[in-house]
Amino acid sequence: MKEKEKLIINRKRLDGRDLYEMRKIEIQINPIKNSMGSAMFKFGKTWAIAATHGPRAAYPKWQQNPEFSILKTRYMMLPFSTWERSKPGISRRSIEISKVVNDALSNVIFLEDYPKTMIDVFIDIIEADASTRCAALNAASIALALAGVPLKDIVSSCSVGKIDGEIVLDIAGFEDNYGEVDCAVAMIPHEEKVLLLQMDGIVTKEEFKKMIMLAKEGCLKVYESQKTAIKQAFTNIIDIE
Amino acid sequence: MSNNNYVKNLIESGMRIDNRKFDEFREIEIKTNIIDRAEGSSIIKIGNTQIIVGVKLSVGEPFPDTPDEGILIVNAEFSPAASPSFEAGPPDENAIELARVVDRAIRESHCIDLKKLCIVPKEKVWNINIDIQVIDFDGNLIDAACMGTVAALKTTKIPKYENDEVDYEHREGELPLVDLPIYVTIYKIGDKLFVDPTKEEEEAADARISIATIQDGKICAIQKGGTGYFTISEIERAIEMSIIIGENLRNLFKH
């Protein structure tokens, strides 16, 4: 095995970022014209496109719920999104991520407004440089808002982690591979409501507390960019930095 | 629905349907080495929840990025007999989530020394297949599945390997197990947090957060589930609870 390379040199990360610095966020509004509402969301190279269809009649029919609309989220990584080609289609990993993303989005949608219908959210990861489920959620919440689906709030998501013993914001691919901890968080940040939380790697409870507060700051930043993008829904590409 | 409301009202008034405290587990019963043909096995009962875990070892090629480490594979199946709501067929999203969440705690805690499971670097390593079979469902599957897995791993023996053949009928070594990851899942109804729900409590719960801890009290994996939310201060409370309760549960494994 190779000697482990340093991920932080002189308080800077390998891509030149500070410890608490997020990669550049890019948002594109309605890139998919056939969809009711769609959005592209980027954290640096990590690139997600989300598109929604519906509310429309639930199919198959036996799934119809007389009281609620059912939300169906499908997250998928495209074969060319990773260094080594990933097998097309739905993996066990994407089934789990679809489930937790679906749960987070369900929390903010007034599903009771559209009984007997379903709302589809399709999320494709075009390029994966870590934090893909966060980009997926951010794109999906914008897409739902643009589709006019009534929402209690927008879900904002970012990752935090621990690399070389330091707590950092927004994990990139090489940091995910060689770092100690990766933690994805989605919140309604100003209310401190956590809707998604998945962590792996070893931390103390004090380190975790620091991580979750940093995640809140990150989510607030994402939240502002999502809000700006939705407001400017009729201009095309905007860069927020 | 009315059942859910009954459980919710009870929890919000500080009580549970079986009179337990909010931080109290049901009785836990674990038996190991129940299957001769498996290299490691256990059956765990938490109340009426029952899970069998089997560990089978085989020899295969390592992954290219970890040429000198054994391979860990976790799979979970919900037997359709275990609940009227479970269906026959390939694992659904719930079974996949259970398997992946248990996998994460075992892997991230580094409780198995995978380097010791290398036979010939780049060519042959042991594959550890952990199969989790839910045979009766009464809530709290993540905690039960993880404890059942740890119990099965603790008794796993490595078969004899000679002339490129595995001799399953003779075993020589023990699995190198160096830590004991334990999940404690905290469920939430209103602003009340509690552990080890029955089926009725689990169905009524708004959300859950599973926190895996290791021997020194550090956290090694977290998974939040359900459509409800936790506030940051509720998560901090949940972490305190899981560290304390996890430490007590871990004592079940120390002889």
Coordinates of C-alpha atoms in Angstrom, one line a residue:
Chain A
M1 CA 0.0 0.0 0.0
K2 CA 1.1 3.5 -0.7
E3 CA 1.9 5.9 2.1
K4 CA -1.2 7.9 2.9
E5 CA -1.0 11.3 1.3
K6 CA -1.7 14.5 3.3
L7 CA -5.1 16.0 2.6
I8 CA -4.5 19.3 4.4
I9 CA -1.3 21.3 3.9
N10 CA -0.9 24.6 5.6
R11 CA -4.6 24.7 6.6
K12 CA -5.6 24.4 2.9
R13 CA -7.2 21.4 1.2
L14 CA -5.7 19.7 -1.9
D15 CA -8.1 21.7 -4.1
G16 CA -7.1 24.9 -2.5
R17 CA -10.1 25.4 -0.3
D18 CA -10.2 26.5 3.3
L19 CA -11.5 23.9 5.8
Y20 CA -14.9 25.5 6.0
E21 CA -15.2 26.5 2.4
M22 CA -17.8 25.0 0.1
R23 CA -17.1 24.3 -3.6
K24 CA -18.6 26.6 -6.1
I25 CA -22.4 26.2 -6.4
E26 CA -24.0 26.4 -9.8
I27 CA -27.7 26.2 -10.5
Q28 CA -29.6 25.9 -13.7
I29 CA -33.3 26.4 -13.8
N30 CA -35.6 24.2 -15.9
P31 CA -33.0 22.5 -18.1
I32 CA -35.6 19.8 -19.1
K33 CA -38.5 21.4 -20.9
N34 CA -40.6 18.2 -20.9
S35 CA -40.7 18.3 -17.1
M36 CA -43.1 20.3 -14.9
G37 CA -40.1 21.6 -13.0
S38 CA -36.4 20.7 -13.2
A39 CA -33.1 21.9 -11.9
M40 CA -29.4 21.3 -12.2
F41 CA -27.3 21.6 -9.1
K42 CA -23.5 21.5 -8.9
F43 CA -21.0 21.4 -6.1
G44 CA -17.8 21.9 -8.1
K45 CA -17.6 18.8 -10.3
T46 CA -20.5 17.0 -8.6
W47 CA -23.4 17.4 -10.9
A48 CA -27.0 16.4 -10.4
I49 CA -30.1 17.0 -12.6
A50 CA -33.5 16.5 -11.0
A51 CA -36.8 16.5 -12.9
T52 CA -40.3 16.2 -11.7
H53 CA -43.5 14.9 -13.3
G54 CA -46.9 15.2 -11.7
P55 CA -48.9 15.3 -9.5
R56 CA -50.5 12.8 -11.9
A57 CA -52.7 9.8 -11.5
A58 CA -50.9 7.2 -9.5
Y59 CA -49.9 4.1 -11.4
P60 CA -50.1 1.2 -10.8
K61 CA -53.6 2.0 -9.6
W62 CA -53.5 -0.1 -6.5
Q63 CA -50.9 2.2 -5.1
Q64 CA -53.3 5.1 -5.1
N65 CA -53.8 6.5 -1.6
P66 CA -57.2 8.2 -1.0
E67 CA -55.7 10.6 1.4
F68 CA -52.2 11.4 0.1
S69 CA -50.2 11.8 -3.0
I70 CA -47.3 9.4 -3.1
L71 CA -43.8 10.7 -3.8
K72 CA -41.5 8.5 -5.8
T73 CA -37.9 9.5 -5.9
R74 CA -35.4 7.7 -8.1
Y75 CA -31.7 8.6 -7.6
M76 CA -29.3 7.1 -10.2
M77 CA -25.6 7.5 -11.0
L78 CA -24.9 7.5 -14.7
P79 CA -22.3 5.0 -16.0
F80 CA -19.8 7.6 -17.0
S81 CA -20.1 9.6 -13.7
T82 CA -17.2 7.8 -12.0
W83 CA -13.6 7.0 -12.8
E84 CA -14.5 3.3 -13.2
R85 CA -17.6 2.9 -15.2
S86 CA -20.6 2.2 -12.9
K87 CA -23.0 -0.4 -14.0
P88 CA -26.1 1.2 -15.5
G89 CA -29.4 0.9 -13.6
I90 CA -30.4 0.8 -10.0
S91 CA -27.9 -0.5 -7.5
R92 CA -28.4 -1.4 -3.8
R93 CA -26.7 1.9 -3.0
S94 CA -29.1 3.9 -5.2
I95 CA -32.1 2.2 -3.7
E96 CA -31.0 3.2 -0.2
I97 CA -30.2 6.8 -1.3
S98 CA -33.5 7.1 -3.2
K99 CA -35.3 6.0 0.0
V100 CA -33.6 8.6 2.4
V101 CA -34.0 11.4 -0.2
N102 CA -37.6 10.5 -0.7
D103 CA -38.2 10.6 3.1
A104 CA -36.5 14.0 3.4
L105 CA -38.6 15.5 0.5
S106 CA -41.8 14.0 1.8
N107 CA -41.4 16.0 5.0
V108 CA -41.8 19.4 3.1
I109 CA -44.5 18.6 0.5
F110 CA -48.2 19.0 1.2
L111 CA -48.9 15.5 0.0
E112 CA -52.4 15.7 1.4
D113 CA -53.3 18.3 -1.2
Y114 CA -53.2 15.7 -4.0
P115 CA -54.9 12.5 -3.0
K116 CA -54.8 9.5 -5.4
T117 CA -51.9 11.0 -7.3
M118 CA -48.2 10.5 -7.5
I119 CA -45.3 12.9 -7.8
D120 CA -42.2 11.5 -9.6
V121 CA -38.8 12.9 -8.9
F122 CA -36.0 11.6 -11.2
I123 CA -32.5 12.5 -10.2
D124 CA -29.5 11.6 -12.4
I125 CA -25.9 12.1 -11.3
I126 CA -24.0 13.2 -14.3
E127 CA -20.6 13.4 -12.5
A128 CA -19.8 12.2 -9.1
D129 CA -17.2 13.9 -7.0
A130 CA -18.7 13.0 -3.6
S131 CA -21.7 14.6 -1.8
T132 CA -23.9 13.4 -4.7
R133 CA -27.0 12.8 -2.5
C134 CA -26.7 16.4 -1.2
A135 CA -26.5 17.8 -4.7
A136 CA -29.4 15.5 -5.7
L137 CA -31.6 16.8 -2.8
N138 CA -30.8 20.4 -3.6
A139 CA -31.7 19.9 -7.2
A140 CA -34.9 18.1 -6.4
S141 CA -36.1 20.7 -4.0
I142 CA -35.6 23.4 -6.6
A143 CA -37.3 21.3 -9.2
L144 CA -40.4 20.7 -7.0
A145 CA -40.7 24.4 -6.2
L146 CA -40.5 25.2 -9.9
A147 CA -43.1 22.6 -10.7
G148 CA -45.5 24.5 -8.4
V149 CA -45.8 21.7 -5.9
P150 CA -46.8 23.3 -2.6
L151 CA -43.9 23.1 -0.2
K152 CA -43.7 24.0 3.5
D153 CA -40.1 24.9 2.9
I154 CA -37.0 24.1 0.8
V155 CA -34.7 21.3 1.7
S156 CA -31.0 22.2 1.7
S157 CA -28.2 19.7 1.9
C158 CA -24.5 19.6 2.2
S159 CA -21.8 17.2 3.5
V160 CA -19.3 17.6 6.3
G161 CA -16.6 15.3 7.4
K162 CA -13.3 14.7 9.0
I163 CA -10.0 14.6 7.1
D164 CA -6.5 14.5 8.6
G165 CA -8.2 15.0 12.0
E166 CA -9.9 18.3 11.0
I167 CA -13.6 18.9 10.6
V168 CA -14.3 20.2 7.1
L169 CA -17.3 21.4 5.0
D170 CA -18.3 19.8 1.6
I171 CA -16.3 16.7 1.1
A172 CA -14.8 16.2 -2.4
G173 CA -14.1 12.8 -4.0
F174 CA -10.5 12.3 -2.9
E175 CA -11.4 13.4 0.6
D176 CA -14.2 10.8 0.7
N177 CA -11.8 8.1 -0.4
Y178 CA -8.9 9.0 1.9
G179 CA -10.6 10.9 4.8
E180 CA -11.8 9.5 8.1
V181 CA -15.5 10.6 8.2
D182 CA -18.2 11.4 5.6
C183 CA -21.5 12.8 6.8
A184 CA -24.4 13.9 4.6
V185 CA -26.9 16.3 6.2
A186 CA -30.2 17.8 4.8
M187 CA -32.1 20.4 6.8
I188 CA -34.5 23.2 6.9
P189 CA -31.6 25.1 8.2
H190 CA -33.2 28.2 9.9
E191 CA -35.4 25.9 11.9
E192 CA -32.6 23.4 12.6
K193 CA -34.8 20.6 11.4
V194 CA -32.7 17.7 10.3
L195 CA -34.4 15.6 7.5
L196 CA -31.5 13.5 6.4
L197 CA -28.4 12.4 8.3
Q198 CA -26.0 9.6 7.3
M199 CA -22.6 9.3 8.7
D200 CA -19.8 6.8 8.5
G201 CA -16.5 6.9 10.2
I202 CA -15.3 7.4 13.8
V203 CA -15.9 10.6 15.7
T204 CA -16.4 11.7 19.3
K205 CA -19.6 13.3 20.3
E206 CA -17.8 16.7 20.6
E207 CA -16.6 16.4 17.0
F208 CA -20.0 15.4 15.9
K209 CA -21.5 18.5 17.5
K210 CA -19.0 20.7 15.6
M211 CA -19.8 18.9 12.4
I212 CA -23.6 19.3 12.6
M213 CA -23.2 23.1 13.4
L214 CA -20.9 23.4 10.4
A215 CA -23.5 21.5 8.3
K216 CA -26.1 24.0 9.4
E217 CA -23.9 26.9 8.2
G218 CA -23.4 25.1 4.9
C219 CA -27.1 24.3 4.5
L220 CA -27.9 28.0 5.1
K221 CA -25.6 29.0 2.3
V222 CA -27.2 26.4 -0.1
Y223 CA -30.6 27.6 1.0
E224 CA -29.8 31.2 0.0
S225 CA -28.6 30.0 -3.4
Q226 CA -31.7 27.9 -4.0
K227 CA -33.9 30.8 -3.0
T228 CA -32.1 33.2 -5.4
A229 CA -32.3 30.6 -8.2
I230 CA -36.0 30.1 -7.7
K231 CA -36.6 33.8 -7.7
Q232 CA -34.7 34.2 -10.9
A233 CA -36.5 31.3 -12.5
F234 CA -36.7 33.0 -15.9
T235 CA -33.0 33.7 -16.4
N236 CA -31.0 30.7 -17.4
I237 CA -27.5 30.0 -16.0
I238 CA -26.6 31.9 -12.8
D239 CA -23.5 31.5 -10.8
I240 CA -23.7 32.1 -7.1
E241 CA -20.6 32.5 -5.2
Chain B
M1 CA -54.8 4.9 12.1
S2 CA -56.6 5.0 15.4
N3 CA -54.0 2.5 16.7
N4 CA -51.3 5.0 15.8
N5 CA -53.1 7.8 17.6
Y6 CA -53.5 5.7 20.7
V7 CA -49.8 5.0 20.8
K8 CA -48.9 8.6 20.1
N9 CA -51.2 10.0 22.8
L10 CA -49.7 7.5 25.2
I11 CA -46.1 8.4 24.4
E12 CA -46.9 12.1 24.6
S13 CA -48.3 11.6 28.1
G14 CA -45.1 9.9 29.1
M15 CA -46.2 6.2 28.8
R16 CA -45.7 3.2 26.6
I17 CA -48.0 0.4 25.7
D18 CA -46.1 -2.2 27.7
N19 CA -45.2 0.1 30.6
R20 CA -41.5 0.3 29.8
K21 CA -39.5 3.5 30.4
F22 CA -38.4 5.5 27.4
D23 CA -34.8 4.3 27.6
E24 CA -35.7 0.7 28.5
F25 CA -35.2 -2.3 26.1
R26 CA -37.3 -5.4 26.1
E27 CA -35.7 -8.6 27.3
I28 CA -32.9 -9.6 24.9
E29 CA -32.1 -13.3 24.4
I30 CA -29.1 -14.3 22.2
K31 CA -28.0 -17.8 21.3
T32 CA -25.0 -18.5 19.2
N33 CA -23.6 -21.5 17.2
I34 CA -27.1 -22.6 16.4
I35 CA -26.2 -23.8 12.8
D36 CA -23.4 -26.3 12.4
R37 CA -23.0 -25.7 8.7
A38 CA -22.5 -22.0 9.1
E39 CA -19.1 -20.7 10.3
G40 CA -20.8 -18.4 12.6
S41 CA -24.5 -18.0 13.6
S42 CA -26.9 -16.5 16.1
I43 CA -30.5 -16.1 16.9
I44 CA -31.5 -12.9 18.7
K45 CA -34.9 -12.2 20.2
I46 CA -35.8 -8.7 21.4
G47 CA -39.3 -9.1 22.7
N48 CA -41.2 -10.7 19.8
T49 CA -38.7 -9.6 17.2
Q50 CA -36.6 -12.5 16.1
I51 CA -33.6 -12.5 13.7
I52 CA -31.3 -15.3 12.6
V53 CA -27.8 -14.3 11.4
G54 CA -25.6 -16.7 9.5
V55 CA -21.9 -16.1 8.6
K56 CA -20.5 -18.1 5.7
L57 CA -16.9 -17.8 4.5
S58 CA -15.5 -18.5 1.1
V59 CA -12.3 -17.8 -0.8
G60 CA -12.3 -15.3 -3.6
E61 CA -10.4 -12.5 -5.4
P62 CA -9.9 -9.3 -3.5
F63 CA -11.0 -5.9 -4.7
P64 CA -8.3 -4.2 -6.8
D65 CA -8.2 -1.2 -4.4
T66 CA -7.8 -3.4 -1.3
P67 CA -5.6 -6.3 -2.6
D68 CA -4.6 -7.4 0.9
E69 CA -7.9 -7.4 2.7
G70 CA -10.8 -9.8 3.1
I71 CA -14.2 -8.9 1.7
L72 CA -17.3 -8.2 3.8
I73 CA -20.8 -8.7 2.3
V74 CA -24.0 -8.1 4.2
N75 CA -27.4 -9.1 3.0
A76 CA -30.8 -9.0 4.7
E77 CA -34.1 -10.7 3.9
F78 CA -37.5 -10.1 5.4
S79 CA -39.2 -13.4 5.5
P80 CA -42.9 -13.0 4.4
A81 CA -43.8 -15.1 7.4
A82 CA -42.4 -12.4 9.7
S83 CA -45.2 -9.8 9.1
P84 CA -48.4 -9.6 7.0
S85 CA -46.8 -6.5 5.4
F86 CA -43.7 -8.2 4.2
E87 CA -43.8 -9.6 0.6
A88 CA -42.0 -12.5 -1.0
G89 CA -39.4 -11.6 -3.6
P90 CA -36.1 -9.9 -3.8
P91 CA -35.1 -7.6 -1.0
D92 CA -37.0 -4.3 -1.0
E93 CA -35.7 -0.9 -0.1
N94 CA -36.3 -1.6 3.6
A95 CA -34.3 -4.8 3.6
I96 CA -31.5 -3.2 1.5
E97 CA -31.4 -0.2 4.0
L98 CA -31.1 -2.6 6.9
A99 CA -28.3 -4.6 5.3
R100 CA -26.4 -1.4 4.3
V101 CA -26.8 0.2 7.7
V102 CA -25.5 -2.9 9.5
D103 CA -22.7 -3.1 7.0
R104 CA -21.6 0.4 7.7
A105 CA -21.3 -0.1 11.4
I106 CA -19.3 -3.3 11.0
R107 CA -17.1 -1.8 8.3
E108 CA -16.5 1.7 9.8
S109 CA -15.8 0.4 13.3
H110 CA -13.0 -1.7 11.8
C111 CA -14.2 -4.5 14.2
I112 CA -13.0 -7.2 11.8
D113 CA -9.3 -7.0 11.0
L114 CA -9.8 -7.6 7.3
K115 CA -6.0 -7.5 6.7
K116 CA -5.7 -10.8 8.6
L117 CA -8.1 -12.4 6.2
C118 CA -5.8 -12.1 3.2
I119 CA -4.4 -15.5 2.0
V120 CA -2.4 -14.5 -1.0
P121 CA -2.3 -10.7 -1.8
K122 CA -4.0 -9.7 -5.0
E123 CA -5.2 -13.3 -5.5
K124 CA -7.0 -14.9 -2.6
V125 CA -8.8 -13.5 0.4
W126 CA -11.6 -14.7 2.6
N127 CA -15.1 -13.4 1.8
I128 CA -17.3 -13.0 4.8
N129 CA -20.9 -13.3 3.8
I130 CA -23.3 -12.1 6.5
D131 CA -26.9 -13.1 5.9
I132 CA -29.6 -11.5 8.2
Q133 CA -32.9 -13.2 8.1
V134 CA -35.8 -11.5 9.9
I135 CA -38.1 -14.3 11.0
D136 CA -40.5 -12.4 13.2
F137 CA -41.1 -8.6 13.2
D138 CA -42.0 -6.6 16.3
G139 CA -40.0 -3.5 15.8
N140 CA -36.4 -2.3 16.2
L141 CA -34.8 -4.4 13.4
I142 CA -31.6 -2.3 13.1
D143 CA -30.5 -2.7 16.7
A144 CA -31.4 -6.4 16.7
A145 CA -29.8 -7.2 13.4
C146 CA -26.5 -5.5 14.4
M147 CA -26.4 -7.2 17.8
G148 CA -27.2 -10.6 16.1
T149 CA -24.4 -9.9 13.6
V150 CA -21.9 -9.1 16.3
A151 CA -22.9 -12.2 18.2
A152 CA -22.5 -14.4 15.1
L153 CA -19.2 -12.8 14.2
K154 CA -17.9 -13.4 17.7
T155 CA -18.4 -17.1 17.3
T156 CA -17.2 -17.4 13.7
K157 CA -14.5 -19.9 13.0
I158 CA -12.4 -19.9 9.8
P159 CA -12.5 -23.2 7.9
K160 CA -9.4 -25.1 6.9
Y161 CA -7.9 -24.1 3.6
E162 CA -5.5 -26.4 1.8
N163 CA -4.5 -27.1 -1.8
D164 CA -6.9 -24.4 -3.1
E165 CA -9.8 -26.0 -1.4
V166 CA -12.0 -25.0 1.6
D167 CA -12.6 -27.8 4.0
Y168 CA -15.8 -26.7 5.6
E169 CA -16.0 -29.6 8.0
H170 CA -12.8 -28.6 9.8
R171 CA -12.2 -25.2 11.3
E172 CA -9.0 -23.9 12.7
G173 CA -8.9 -20.1 13.4
E174 CA -11.2 -17.6 15.0
L175 CA -12.3 -14.5 13.1
P176 CA -10.1 -11.5 14.2
L177 CA -12.8 -9.4 16.0
V178 CA -11.3 -6.3 17.6
D179 CA -14.3 -4.1 18.5
L180 CA -18.0 -4.4 19.2
P181 CA -20.2 -1.9 17.3
I182 CA -23.7 -1.5 18.8
Y183 CA -26.5 0.4 17.2
V184 CA -29.1 2.1 19.5
T185 CA -31.9 3.5 17.4
I186 CA -33.8 6.4 19.0
Y187 CA -37.4 6.9 17.9
K188 CA -39.3 10.1 18.1
I189 CA -43.0 10.9 18.6
G190 CA -43.8 14.6 19.2
D191 CA -40.8 15.8 21.3
K192 CA -40.4 12.5 23.1
L193 CA -37.5 10.2 22.4
F194 CA -37.5 6.5 23.1
V195 CA -35.8 3.2 22.3
D196 CA -36.7 -0.3 21.2
P197 CA -40.2 0.2 19.9
T198 CA -42.7 -2.5 19.5
K199 CA -44.3 -2.8 16.0
E200 CA -47.1 -0.5 17.0
E201 CA -44.8 2.1 18.4
E202 CA -42.5 1.9 15.3
E203 CA -45.5 2.4 13.0
A204 CA -46.6 5.4 15.0
A205 CA -43.2 7.0 15.2
D206 CA -42.4 10.2 13.2
A207 CA -38.7 9.5 12.6
R208 CA -35.8 7.4 13.9
I209 CA -32.1 7.9 14.2
S210 CA -29.7 4.9 14.5
I211 CA -26.4 5.7 16.2
A212 CA -23.6 3.1 16.3
T213 CA -21.0 3.4 19.0
I214 CA -17.8 1.4 19.7
Q215 CA -16.0 0.4 22.8
D216 CA -14.4 3.7 23.6
G217 CA -17.7 5.5 23.3
K218 CA -17.0 7.1 20.0
I219 CA -19.6 7.1 17.2
C220 CA -18.9 5.1 14.0
A221 CA -22.1 5.4 12.0
I222 CA -25.4 7.3 11.9
Q223 CA -28.5 6.8 9.8
K224 CA -31.6 8.9 10.1
G225 CA -34.8 7.4 8.8
G226 CA -38.5 8.2 8.4
T227 CA -40.2 11.3 7.1
G228 CA -40.2 13.3 10.3
Y229 CA -37.4 15.5 11.5
F230 CA -35.0 15.8 14.4
T231 CA -33.8 19.1 15.7
I232 CA -30.1 19.5 16.3
S233 CA -30.6 19.5 20.1
E234 CA -32.8 16.3 19.8
I235 CA -29.9 14.7 17.9
E236 CA -27.5 15.6 20.7
R237 CA -29.9 14.1 23.2
A238 CA -30.2 11.0 21.1
I239 CA -26.4 10.6 20.9
E240 CA -26.1 10.8 24.7
M241 CA -28.8 8.1 25.1
S242 CA -27.2 5.8 22.6
I243 CA -23.8 6.1 24.1
I244 CA -25.1 5.2 27.6
I245 CA -27.5 2.4 26.4
G246 CA -25.0 1.1 23.9
E247 CA -22.5 0.7 26.7
N248 CA -25.0 -1.4 28.7
L249 CA -25.9 -3.6 25.6
R250 CA -22.2 -4.1 24.9
N251 CA -21.8 -5.8 28.3
L252 CA -24.1 -8.6 26.9
F253 CA -21.1 -9.6 24.7
K254 CA -18.4 -9.5 27.3
H255 CA -18.0 -12.8 29.0

